[in-house]
mmCIF file of N, CA and C in Angstrom:
data_model
loop_
_atom_site.group_PDB
_atom_site.id
_atom_site.type_symbol
_atom_site.label_atom_id
_atom_site.label_comp_id
_atom_site.label_asym_id
_atom_site.label_seq_id
_atom_site.Cartn_x
_atom_site.Cartn_y
_atom_site.Cartn_z
ATOM 1 N N UNK A 13 106.408 58.781 69.301
ATOM 2 C CA UNK A 13 107.486 59.080 69.037
ATOM 3 C C UNK A 13 108.290 59.728 67.910
ATOM 4 N N UNK A 14 108.977 60.680 68.406
ATOM 5 C CA UNK A 14 110.045 61.433 66.979
ATOM 6 C C UNK A 14 110.935 59.841 66.113
ATOM 7 N N UNK A 15 110.241 60.364 64.944
ATOM 8 C CA UNK A 15 111.466 59.904 64.208
ATOM 9 C C UNK A 15 112.446 60.997 63.802
ATOM 10 N N UNK A 16 114.003 60.017 64.055
ATOM 11 C CA UNK A 16 115.159 60.708 63.597
ATOM 12 C C UNK A 16 115.391 61.020 62.257
ATOM 13 N N UNK A 17 115.890 62.137 61.561
ATOM 14 C CA UNK A 17 115.717 62.529 60.994
ATOM 15 C C UNK A 17 115.557 63.474 60.540
ATOM 16 N N UNK A 18 113.546 63.904 60.529
ATOM 17 C CA UNK A 18 112.704 63.657 59.690
ATOM 18 C C UNK A 18 112.173 65.289 60.917
ATOM 19 N N UNK A 19 112.424 66.488 60.897
ATOM 20 C CA UNK A 19 112.323 67.121 61.377
ATOM 21 C C UNK A 19 110.565 68.113 61.914
ATOM 22 N N UNK A 20 110.485 67.946 63.247
ATOM 23 C CA UNK A 20 109.033 68.277 63.190
ATOM 24 C C UNK A 20 108.910 69.381 63.285
ATOM 25 N N UNK A 21 108.078 70.497 62.200
ATOM 26 C CA UNK A 21 107.605 71.690 62.451
ATOM 27 C C UNK A 21 107.487 72.286 63.426
ATOM 28 N N UNK A 22 106.604 71.095 64.117
ATOM 29 C CA UNK A 22 105.695 71.500 65.299
ATOM 30 C C UNK A 22 106.768 71.714 66.696
ATOM 31 N N UNK A 23 108.118 71.718 67.001
ATOM 32 C CA UNK A 23 108.962 71.518 67.994
ATOM 33 C C UNK A 23 108.911 73.213 68.204
ATOM 34 N N UNK A 24 110.004 73.909 67.154
ATOM 35 C CA UNK A 24 109.781 75.427 67.775
ATOM 36 C C UNK A 24 108.643 76.154 68.085
ATOM 37 N N UNK A 25 107.770 75.717 67.921
ATOM 38 C CA UNK A 25 105.976 76.503 68.536
ATOM 39 C C UNK A 25 106.317 76.284 69.313
ATOM 40 N N UNK A 26 106.508 75.091 69.844
ATOM 41 C CA UNK A 26 106.494 74.521 71.375
ATOM 42 C C UNK A 26 107.331 75.659 72.430
ATOM 43 N N UNK A 27 108.405 74.646 72.027
ATOM 44 C CA UNK A 27 109.391 75.583 72.926
ATOM 45 C C UNK A 27 109.171 76.920 73.099
ATOM 46 N N UNK A 28 108.509 77.571 71.402
ATOM 47 C CA UNK A 28 108.445 79.336 71.796
ATOM 48 C C UNK A 28 107.789 79.922 73.012
ATOM 49 N N UNK A 29 106.711 78.481 73.113
ATOM 50 C CA UNK A 29 105.242 78.659 73.773
ATOM 51 C C UNK A 29 105.434 78.573 75.280
ATOM 52 N N UNK A 30 106.244 77.311 75.037
ATOM 53 C CA UNK A 30 107.224 76.747 76.918
ATOM 54 C C UNK A 30 107.768 79.086 77.376
ATOM 55 N N UNK A 31 108.480 78.811 76.318
ATOM 56 C CA UNK A 31 109.407 79.814 76.586
ATOM 57 C C UNK A 31 108.804 81.506 77.595
ATOM 58 N N UNK A 32 107.299 81.558 76.258
ATOM 59 C CA UNK A 32 106.342 82.513 76.698
ATOM 60 C C UNK A 32 106.090 82.502 77.846
ATOM 61 N N UNK A 33 105.196 81.073 78.170
ATOM 62 C CA UNK A 33 104.893 80.747 79.668
ATOM 63 C C UNK A 33 105.881 81.078 80.735
ATOM 64 N N UNK A 34 107.208 80.255 80.519
ATOM 65 C CA UNK A 34 107.885 80.883 81.560
ATOM 66 C C UNK A 34 108.397 82.575 81.914
ATOM 67 N N UNK A 35 108.593 83.335 80.922
ATOM 68 C CA UNK A 35 108.950 84.631 80.646
ATOM 69 C C UNK A 35 106.937 85.395 81.401
ATOM 70 N N UNK A 36 106.074 84.974 81.596
ATOM 71 C CA UNK A 36 105.471 85.160 82.454
ATOM 72 C C UNK A 36 105.544 84.590 84.356
ATOM 73 N N UNK A 37 105.388 83.130 83.956
ATOM 74 C CA UNK A 37 105.483 83.138 85.502
ATOM 75 C C UNK A 37 106.599 83.745 85.925
ATOM 76 N N UNK A 38 107.560 84.348 85.467
ATOM 77 C CA UNK A 38 108.772 84.794 85.977
ATOM 78 C C UNK A 38 108.744 85.928 86.133
ATOM 79 N N UNK A 39 107.231 87.426 85.637
ATOM 80 C CA UNK A 39 106.910 88.701 85.977
ATOM 81 C C UNK A 39 105.803 88.029 86.852
ATOM 82 N N UNK A 40 105.216 86.989 86.995
ATOM 83 C CA UNK A 40 104.362 87.557 88.254
ATOM 84 C C UNK A 40 104.490 86.775 89.068
ATOM 85 N N UNK A 41 106.066 86.045 89.911
ATOM 86 C CA UNK A 41 106.568 85.960 91.050
ATOM 87 C C UNK A 41 106.957 87.434 91.248
ATOM 88 N N UNK A 42 107.336 87.839 91.354
ATOM 89 C CA UNK A 42 108.050 89.309 92.340
ATOM 90 C C UNK A 42 106.173 90.061 92.658
ATOM 91 N N UNK A 43 105.272 89.442 91.787
ATOM 92 C CA UNK A 43 104.092 90.038 92.497
ATOM 93 C C UNK A 43 103.387 88.926 93.725
ATOM 94 N N UNK A 44 103.688 88.123 93.350
ATOM 95 C CA UNK A 44 103.538 87.023 94.358
ATOM 96 C C UNK A 44 104.205 87.069 95.111
ATOM 97 N N UNK A 45 106.044 87.519 95.317
ATOM 98 C CA UNK A 45 105.802 87.555 96.398
ATOM 99 C C UNK A 45 106.547 88.746 97.183
ATOM 100 N N UNK A 46 105.071 89.936 96.707
ATOM 101 C CA UNK A 46 104.995 91.173 97.629
ATOM 102 C C UNK A 46 104.003 90.613 98.412
ATOM 103 N N UNK A 47 102.252 89.931 98.022
ATOM 104 C CA UNK A 47 101.601 89.651 98.096
ATOM 105 C C UNK A 47 102.020 88.390 99.601
ATOM 106 N N UNK A 48 102.888 87.556 99.842
ATOM 107 C CA UNK A 48 102.499 86.572 100.627
ATOM 108 C C UNK A 48 104.014 87.743 101.837
ATOM 109 N N UNK A 49 105.077 88.701 101.360
ATOM 110 C CA UNK A 49 105.297 89.441 102.205
ATOM 111 C C UNK A 49 104.691 90.571 102.914
ATOM 112 N N UNK A 50 103.556 90.777 102.600
ATOM 113 C CA UNK A 50 102.838 91.867 103.276
ATOM 114 C C UNK A 50 101.530 90.681 103.733
ATOM 115 N N UNK A 51 101.263 90.167 103.249
ATOM 116 C CA UNK A 51 100.353 89.229 104.392
ATOM 117 C C UNK A 51 101.253 88.461 105.372
ATOM 118 N N UNK A 52 102.700 88.519 105.763
ATOM 119 C CA UNK A 52 102.741 88.134 106.758
ATOM 120 C C UNK A 52 102.876 89.283 107.400
ATOM 121 N N UNK A 53 103.332 90.829 107.033
ATOM 122 C CA UNK A 53 103.513 91.566 107.741
ATOM 123 C C UNK A 53 101.426 92.494 108.213
ATOM 124 N N UNK A 54 100.819 91.972 107.109
ATOM 125 C CA UNK A 54 98.973 91.851 108.067
ATOM 126 C C UNK A 54 99.315 90.888 109.506
ATOM 127 N N UNK A 55 99.499 89.457 109.020
ATOM 128 C CA UNK A 55 99.765 89.026 109.946
ATOM 129 C C UNK A 55 100.413 89.716 111.170
ATOM 130 N N UNK A 56 101.322 90.305 111.253
ATOM 131 C CA UNK A 56 102.325 90.722 112.425
ATOM 132 C C UNK A 56 101.226 91.811 113.345
ATOM 133 N N UNK A 57 100.630 93.223 112.205
ATOM 134 C CA UNK A 57 100.454 94.179 112.354
ATOM 135 C C UNK A 57 98.824 93.843 113.665
ATOM 136 N N UNK A 58 98.398 92.119 113.015
ATOM 137 C CA UNK A 58 97.638 91.640 114.211
ATOM 138 C C UNK A 58 97.618 91.055 115.512
ATOM 139 N N UNK A 59 98.966 91.153 115.375
ATOM 140 C CA UNK A 59 99.528 90.066 116.308
ATOM 141 C C UNK A 59 100.067 91.478 117.505
ATOM 142 N N UNK A 60 100.704 92.426 117.068
ATOM 143 C CA UNK A 60 100.914 93.049 117.478
ATOM 144 C C UNK A 60 100.134 94.311 117.895
ATOM 145 N N UNK A 61 98.819 94.604 117.771
ATOM 146 C CA UNK A 61 97.582 94.225 117.861
ATOM 147 C C UNK A 61 97.141 94.016 119.761
ATOM 148 N N UNK A 62 97.178 93.219 119.175
ATOM 149 C CA UNK A 62 97.069 92.487 119.923
ATOM 150 C C UNK A 62 97.141 92.175 121.419
ATOM 151 N N UNK A 63 98.774 92.603 121.022
ATOM 152 C CA UNK A 63 99.576 91.955 122.245
ATOM 153 C C UNK A 63 99.193 93.879 122.673
ATOM 154 N N UNK A 64 98.634 95.028 122.516
ATOM 155 C CA UNK A 64 99.083 95.991 122.657
ATOM 156 C C UNK A 64 100.188 96.215 121.882
ATOM 157 N N UNK A 65 101.676 96.520 121.206
ATOM 158 C CA UNK A 65 103.031 96.736 121.238
ATOM 159 C C UNK A 65 102.073 98.089 120.232
ATOM 160 N N UNK A 66 101.292 98.539 118.912
ATOM 161 C CA UNK A 66 101.004 98.725 118.652
ATOM 162 C C UNK A 66 99.450 98.607 118.500
ATOM 163 N N UNK A 67 98.657 100.453 118.867
ATOM 164 C CA UNK A 67 97.492 100.617 118.477
ATOM 165 C C UNK A 67 97.367 101.751 118.298
ATOM 166 N N UNK A 68 97.995 102.121 116.186
ATOM 167 C CA UNK A 68 97.905 103.736 115.753
ATOM 168 C C UNK A 68 97.320 102.961 114.398
ATOM 169 N N UNK A 69 96.752 102.213 114.830
ATOM 170 C CA UNK A 69 95.784 101.651 114.214
ATOM 171 C C UNK A 69 94.412 101.514 113.650
ATOM 172 N N UNK A 70 93.540 102.384 112.679
ATOM 173 C CA UNK A 70 92.417 102.659 113.148
ATOM 174 C C UNK A 70 91.104 101.001 113.745
ATOM 175 N N UNK A 71 90.366 101.161 114.253
ATOM 176 C CA UNK A 71 89.592 99.696 114.352
ATOM 177 C C UNK A 71 89.005 99.538 113.031
ATOM 178 N N UNK A 72 88.060 99.807 111.806
ATOM 179 C CA UNK A 72 88.199 99.843 111.077
ATOM 180 C C UNK A 72 89.157 98.520 110.064
ATOM 181 N N UNK A 73 90.130 99.009 109.844
ATOM 182 C CA UNK A 73 91.599 98.706 109.479
ATOM 183 C C UNK A 73 91.457 97.187 110.159
ATOM 184 N N UNK A 74 92.489 97.518 111.497
ATOM 185 C CA UNK A 74 92.640 95.993 112.248
ATOM 186 C C UNK A 74 91.803 95.012 112.343
ATOM 187 N N UNK A 75 90.187 95.440 112.392
ATOM 188 C CA UNK A 75 89.157 95.110 112.189
ATOM 189 C C UNK A 75 88.581 93.887 110.908
ATOM 190 N N UNK A 76 88.543 93.926 109.896
ATOM 191 C CA UNK A 76 88.990 93.896 108.383
ATOM 192 C C UNK A 76 90.198 93.195 108.748
ATOM 193 N N UNK A 77 92.221 93.854 108.299
ATOM 194 C CA UNK A 77 92.747 92.566 108.548
ATOM 195 C C UNK A 77 92.337 90.679 109.608
ATOM 196 N N UNK A 78 91.886 91.498 110.634
ATOM 197 C CA UNK A 78 91.404 90.024 111.593
ATOM 198 C C UNK A 78 90.565 89.108 110.754
ATOM 199 N N UNK A 79 89.512 89.960 109.685
ATOM 200 C CA UNK A 79 88.392 89.022 109.286
ATOM 201 C C UNK A 79 89.131 88.273 107.520
ATOM 202 N N UNK A 80 90.001 89.438 107.582
ATOM 203 C CA UNK A 80 90.663 87.718 106.325
ATOM 204 C C UNK A 80 91.600 87.388 106.727
ATOM 205 N N UNK A 81 92.237 87.559 107.955
ATOM 206 C CA UNK A 81 92.941 86.167 108.659
ATOM 207 C C UNK A 81 92.245 84.848 109.127
ATOM 208 N N UNK A 82 91.700 85.286 109.635
ATOM 209 C CA UNK A 82 89.622 84.517 110.185
ATOM 210 C C UNK A 82 89.528 83.691 108.923
ATOM 211 N N UNK A 83 89.254 84.250 107.825
ATOM 212 C CA UNK A 83 88.753 83.585 106.742
ATOM 213 C C UNK A 83 89.737 83.055 106.121
ATOM 214 N N UNK A 84 91.634 83.019 106.451
ATOM 215 C CA UNK A 84 92.021 81.510 105.204
ATOM 216 C C UNK A 84 92.489 81.136 106.425
ATOM 217 N N UNK A 85 92.150 81.169 107.765
ATOM 218 C CA UNK A 85 92.351 80.543 108.803
ATOM 219 C C UNK A 85 91.206 79.030 108.573
ATOM 220 N N UNK A 86 89.562 79.765 107.985
ATOM 221 C CA UNK A 86 88.331 78.583 108.032
ATOM 222 C C UNK A 86 88.445 77.842 107.664
ATOM 223 N N UNK A 87 87.954 76.159 107.930
ATOM 224 C CA UNK A 87 88.384 75.238 106.988
ATOM 225 C C UNK A 87 87.092 75.155 105.629
ATOM 226 N N UNK A 88 86.041 76.378 105.891
ATOM 227 C CA UNK A 88 84.591 75.729 104.719
ATOM 228 C C UNK A 88 85.184 78.002 103.840
ATOM 229 N N UNK A 89 85.625 76.826 102.627
ATOM 230 C CA UNK A 89 86.474 78.092 102.405
ATOM 231 C C UNK A 89 85.386 78.450 100.856
ATOM 232 N N UNK A 90 85.002 79.020 100.292
ATOM 233 C CA UNK A 90 84.043 79.545 98.510
ATOM 234 C C UNK A 90 84.373 77.706 97.886
ATOM 235 N N UNK A 91 86.209 77.615 97.858
ATOM 236 C CA UNK A 91 86.792 76.959 97.146
ATOM 237 C C UNK A 91 87.529 75.615 98.114
ATOM 238 N N UNK A 92 87.095 75.641 98.268
ATOM 239 C CA UNK A 92 88.143 74.232 99.132
ATOM 240 C C UNK A 92 88.909 74.016 98.794
ATOM 241 N N UNK A 93 90.160 74.141 100.538
ATOM 242 C CA UNK A 93 91.111 74.167 99.928
ATOM 243 C C UNK A 93 92.396 73.213 99.456
ATOM 244 N N UNK A 94 91.487 71.533 99.334
ATOM 245 C CA UNK A 94 92.195 70.640 98.887
ATOM 246 C C UNK A 94 91.880 70.450 97.892
ATOM 247 N N UNK A 95 91.187 71.077 96.265
ATOM 248 C CA UNK A 95 91.535 71.279 95.712
ATOM 249 C C UNK A 95 92.737 71.773 95.422
ATOM 250 N N UNK A 96 93.784 71.304 94.954
ATOM 251 C CA UNK A 96 95.326 71.402 94.015
ATOM 252 C C UNK A 96 95.054 72.082 92.957
ATOM 253 N N UNK A 97 96.065 73.425 93.663
ATOM 254 C CA UNK A 97 96.704 74.280 92.675
ATOM 255 C C UNK A 97 94.870 75.173 92.644
ATOM 256 N N UNK A 98 94.077 75.306 92.562
ATOM 257 C CA UNK A 98 92.813 76.156 92.809
ATOM 258 C C UNK A 98 91.974 75.920 94.528
ATOM 259 N N UNK A 99 92.750 75.937 94.588
ATOM 260 C CA UNK A 99 92.116 75.554 96.568
ATOM 261 C C UNK A 99 92.295 77.271 97.379
ATOM 262 N N UNK A 100 93.309 78.502 96.680
ATOM 263 C CA UNK A 100 93.713 78.579 97.281
ATOM 264 C C UNK A 100 93.686 80.169 97.133
ATOM 265 N N UNK A 101 92.943 80.050 96.047
ATOM 266 C CA UNK A 101 93.183 81.043 94.999
ATOM 267 C C UNK A 101 91.939 82.496 96.161
ATOM 268 N N UNK A 102 90.345 81.924 96.368
ATOM 269 C CA UNK A 102 89.289 82.531 97.191
ATOM 270 C C UNK A 102 90.707 83.300 98.808
ATOM 271 N N UNK A 103 91.690 82.439 99.054
ATOM 272 C CA UNK A 103 91.719 82.510 100.382
ATOM 273 C C UNK A 103 93.097 83.770 99.918
ATOM 274 N N UNK A 104 93.519 83.803 98.478
ATOM 275 C CA UNK A 104 95.174 84.460 98.373
ATOM 276 C C UNK A 104 93.549 86.556 96.934
ATOM 277 N N UNK A 105 92.402 86.126 97.336
ATOM 278 C CA UNK A 105 92.082 86.908 96.564
ATOM 279 C C UNK A 105 90.890 87.533 98.578
ATOM 280 N N UNK A 106 90.568 87.138 98.650
ATOM 281 C CA UNK A 106 90.860 88.052 100.465
ATOM 282 C C UNK A 106 91.856 89.050 100.854
ATOM 283 N N UNK A 107 92.908 87.734 101.270
ATOM 284 C CA UNK A 107 94.101 88.251 101.636
ATOM 285 C C UNK A 107 94.509 89.872 100.146
ATOM 286 N N UNK A 108 94.618 89.109 99.250
ATOM 287 C CA UNK A 108 94.030 90.509 98.531
ATOM 288 C C UNK A 108 93.906 92.080 98.917
ATOM 289 N N UNK A 109 92.891 91.875 98.443
ATOM 290 C CA UNK A 109 91.564 92.890 99.154
ATOM 291 C C UNK A 109 91.793 93.390 99.557
ATOM 292 N N UNK A 110 92.154 92.297 101.549
ATOM 293 C CA UNK A 110 92.058 93.255 102.289
ATOM 294 C C UNK A 110 93.788 94.148 102.237
ATOM 295 N N UNK A 111 94.415 94.450 102.097
ATOM 296 C CA UNK A 111 95.872 94.331 100.984
ATOM 297 C C UNK A 111 95.446 95.753 100.669
ATOM 298 N N UNK A 112 94.346 95.339 100.156
ATOM 299 C CA UNK A 112 93.981 96.607 99.563
ATOM 300 C C UNK A 112 93.773 97.763 100.174
ATOM 301 N N UNK A 113 92.489 97.258 100.430
ATOM 302 C CA UNK A 113 91.958 97.969 101.348
ATOM 303 C C UNK A 113 92.556 98.661 102.166
ATOM 304 N N UNK A 114 93.760 97.939 103.338
ATOM 305 C CA UNK A 114 94.049 98.512 104.761
ATOM 306 C C UNK A 114 96.265 99.526 103.790
ATOM 307 N N UNK A 115 96.446 98.751 102.683
ATOM 308 C CA UNK A 115 97.188 99.457 102.227
ATOM 309 C C UNK A 115 98.116 101.050 103.135
ATOM 310 N N UNK A 116 97.654 102.026 102.891
ATOM 311 C CA UNK A 116 97.815 103.039 104.542
ATOM 312 C C UNK A 116 98.479 102.800 104.587
ATOM 313 N N UNK A 117 97.533 101.830 106.054
ATOM 314 C CA UNK A 117 97.933 101.587 107.807
ATOM 315 C C UNK A 117 98.748 100.089 107.169
ATOM 316 N N UNK A 118 99.174 99.484 106.437
ATOM 317 C CA UNK A 118 99.605 98.157 106.379
ATOM 318 C C UNK A 118 101.678 99.273 106.379
ATOM 319 N N UNK A 119 101.012 99.788 105.343
ATOM 320 C CA UNK A 119 102.551 100.586 105.305
ATOM 321 C C UNK A 119 103.356 101.807 106.363
ATOM 322 N N UNK A 120 102.083 102.226 107.206
ATOM 323 C CA UNK A 120 102.176 102.988 108.549
ATOM 324 C C UNK A 120 103.121 101.878 109.581
ATOM 325 N N UNK A 121 102.161 101.296 109.488
ATOM 326 C CA UNK A 121 103.018 100.081 110.208
ATOM 327 C C UNK A 121 104.163 99.503 110.369
ATOM 328 N N UNK A 122 104.469 99.360 108.796
ATOM 329 C CA UNK A 122 105.826 98.847 108.355
ATOM 330 C C UNK A 122 106.843 99.878 108.559
ATOM 331 N N UNK A 123 106.783 101.111 108.846
ATOM 332 C CA UNK A 123 107.678 102.796 109.189
ATOM 333 C C UNK A 123 107.029 102.483 110.495
ATOM 334 N N UNK A 124 107.061 102.273 111.591
ATOM 335 C CA UNK A 124 106.757 101.740 112.778
ATOM 336 C C UNK A 124 107.939 101.017 112.893
ATOM 337 N N UNK A 125 106.791 100.166 112.507
ATOM 338 C CA UNK A 125 108.239 98.911 112.522
ATOM 339 C C UNK A 125 109.380 98.573 112.591
ATOM 340 N N UNK A 126 110.333 99.815 111.657
ATOM 341 C CA UNK A 126 111.175 100.060 111.187
ATOM 342 C C UNK A 126 111.793 100.689 112.172
ATOM 343 N N UNK A 127 110.826 101.615 113.231
ATOM 344 C CA UNK A 127 111.403 102.770 113.910
ATOM 345 C C UNK A 127 111.683 102.504 114.987
ATOM 346 N N UNK A 128 110.756 100.674 115.275
ATOM 347 C CA UNK A 128 110.856 100.542 116.407
ATOM 348 C C UNK A 128 111.909 99.305 117.262
ATOM 349 N N UNK A 129 112.331 99.569 118.377
ATOM 350 C CA UNK A 129 113.803 98.231 118.644
ATOM 351 C C UNK A 129 112.614 97.100 118.001
ATOM 352 N N UNK A 130 113.484 96.180 117.766
ATOM 353 C CA UNK A 130 112.938 94.387 117.377
ATOM 354 C C UNK A 130 112.064 93.530 117.916
ATOM 355 N N UNK A 131 111.029 92.838 117.959
ATOM 356 C CA UNK A 131 110.048 91.881 119.000
ATOM 357 C C UNK A 131 111.177 90.661 119.025
ATOM 358 N N UNK A 132 111.019 90.218 119.986
ATOM 359 C CA UNK A 132 111.903 88.578 119.311
ATOM 360 C C UNK A 132 110.090 87.990 118.866
ATOM 361 N N UNK A 133 110.167 86.914 117.344
ATOM 362 C CA UNK A 133 109.419 86.579 117.130
ATOM 363 C C UNK A 133 108.742 87.405 115.793
ATOM 364 N N UNK A 134 110.245 88.283 115.119
ATOM 365 C CA UNK A 134 108.774 88.631 114.349
ATOM 366 C C UNK A 134 109.566 87.526 113.352
ATOM 367 N N UNK A 135 109.383 87.747 111.862
ATOM 368 C CA UNK A 135 109.738 87.035 111.254
ATOM 369 C C UNK A 135 110.010 87.092 110.046
ATOM 370 N N UNK A 136 111.012 88.646 110.088
ATOM 371 C CA UNK A 136 112.653 87.972 110.366
ATOM 372 C C UNK A 136 113.445 87.979 111.076
ATOM 373 N N UNK A 137 113.578 87.719 111.744
ATOM 374 C CA UNK A 137 114.710 86.660 112.395
ATOM 375 C C UNK A 137 114.382 85.270 112.991
ATOM 376 N N UNK A 138 112.852 84.823 113.214
ATOM 377 C CA UNK A 138 112.395 83.884 112.227
ATOM 378 C C UNK A 138 112.067 83.502 114.461
ATOM 379 N N UNK A 139 111.085 82.064 114.472
ATOM 380 C CA UNK A 139 110.562 81.996 115.663
ATOM 381 C C UNK A 139 111.195 82.437 116.632
ATOM 382 N N UNK A 140 111.208 82.762 117.782
ATOM 383 C CA UNK A 140 111.393 82.365 118.911
ATOM 384 C C UNK A 140 111.729 81.552 119.504
ATOM 385 N N UNK A 141 112.646 79.993 119.603
ATOM 386 C CA UNK A 141 112.401 79.555 120.736
ATOM 387 C C UNK A 141 113.413 78.764 122.058
ATOM 388 N N UNK A 142 112.869 78.872 122.894
ATOM 389 C CA UNK A 142 113.515 78.389 124.443
ATOM 390 C C UNK A 142 114.337 77.447 124.682
ATOM 391 N N UNK A 143 114.723 77.479 124.998
ATOM 392 C CA UNK A 143 116.014 75.881 125.659
ATOM 393 C C UNK A 143 115.939 76.015 126.162
#
């Protein structure tokens, strides 16, 4: 417990460390958002390929995307998902590697998607629910 009247000389250092850590997290958030957005786009690519809506992708690229997504869904991971905080690191690494591998194809797909009429169930529209 801190005594009143006696300033704690460690407090400014602690506050500075917390502020530095907050800045680090803020710097990483846009990268994390891009990873999540790209992973969603990768899922849409696989979905559109499987439906036959988009076939302008090489077999190796769609295979890599499908394998990465299957790895994420597979409960037998290198790092178990139930380990809080670190359980999804291997999943994120596999998806990030796949995204880097298929980046050019994903960009082409995104361009195609922008030119094409919107399809039901797109992530930007949300799921289609029949009532």
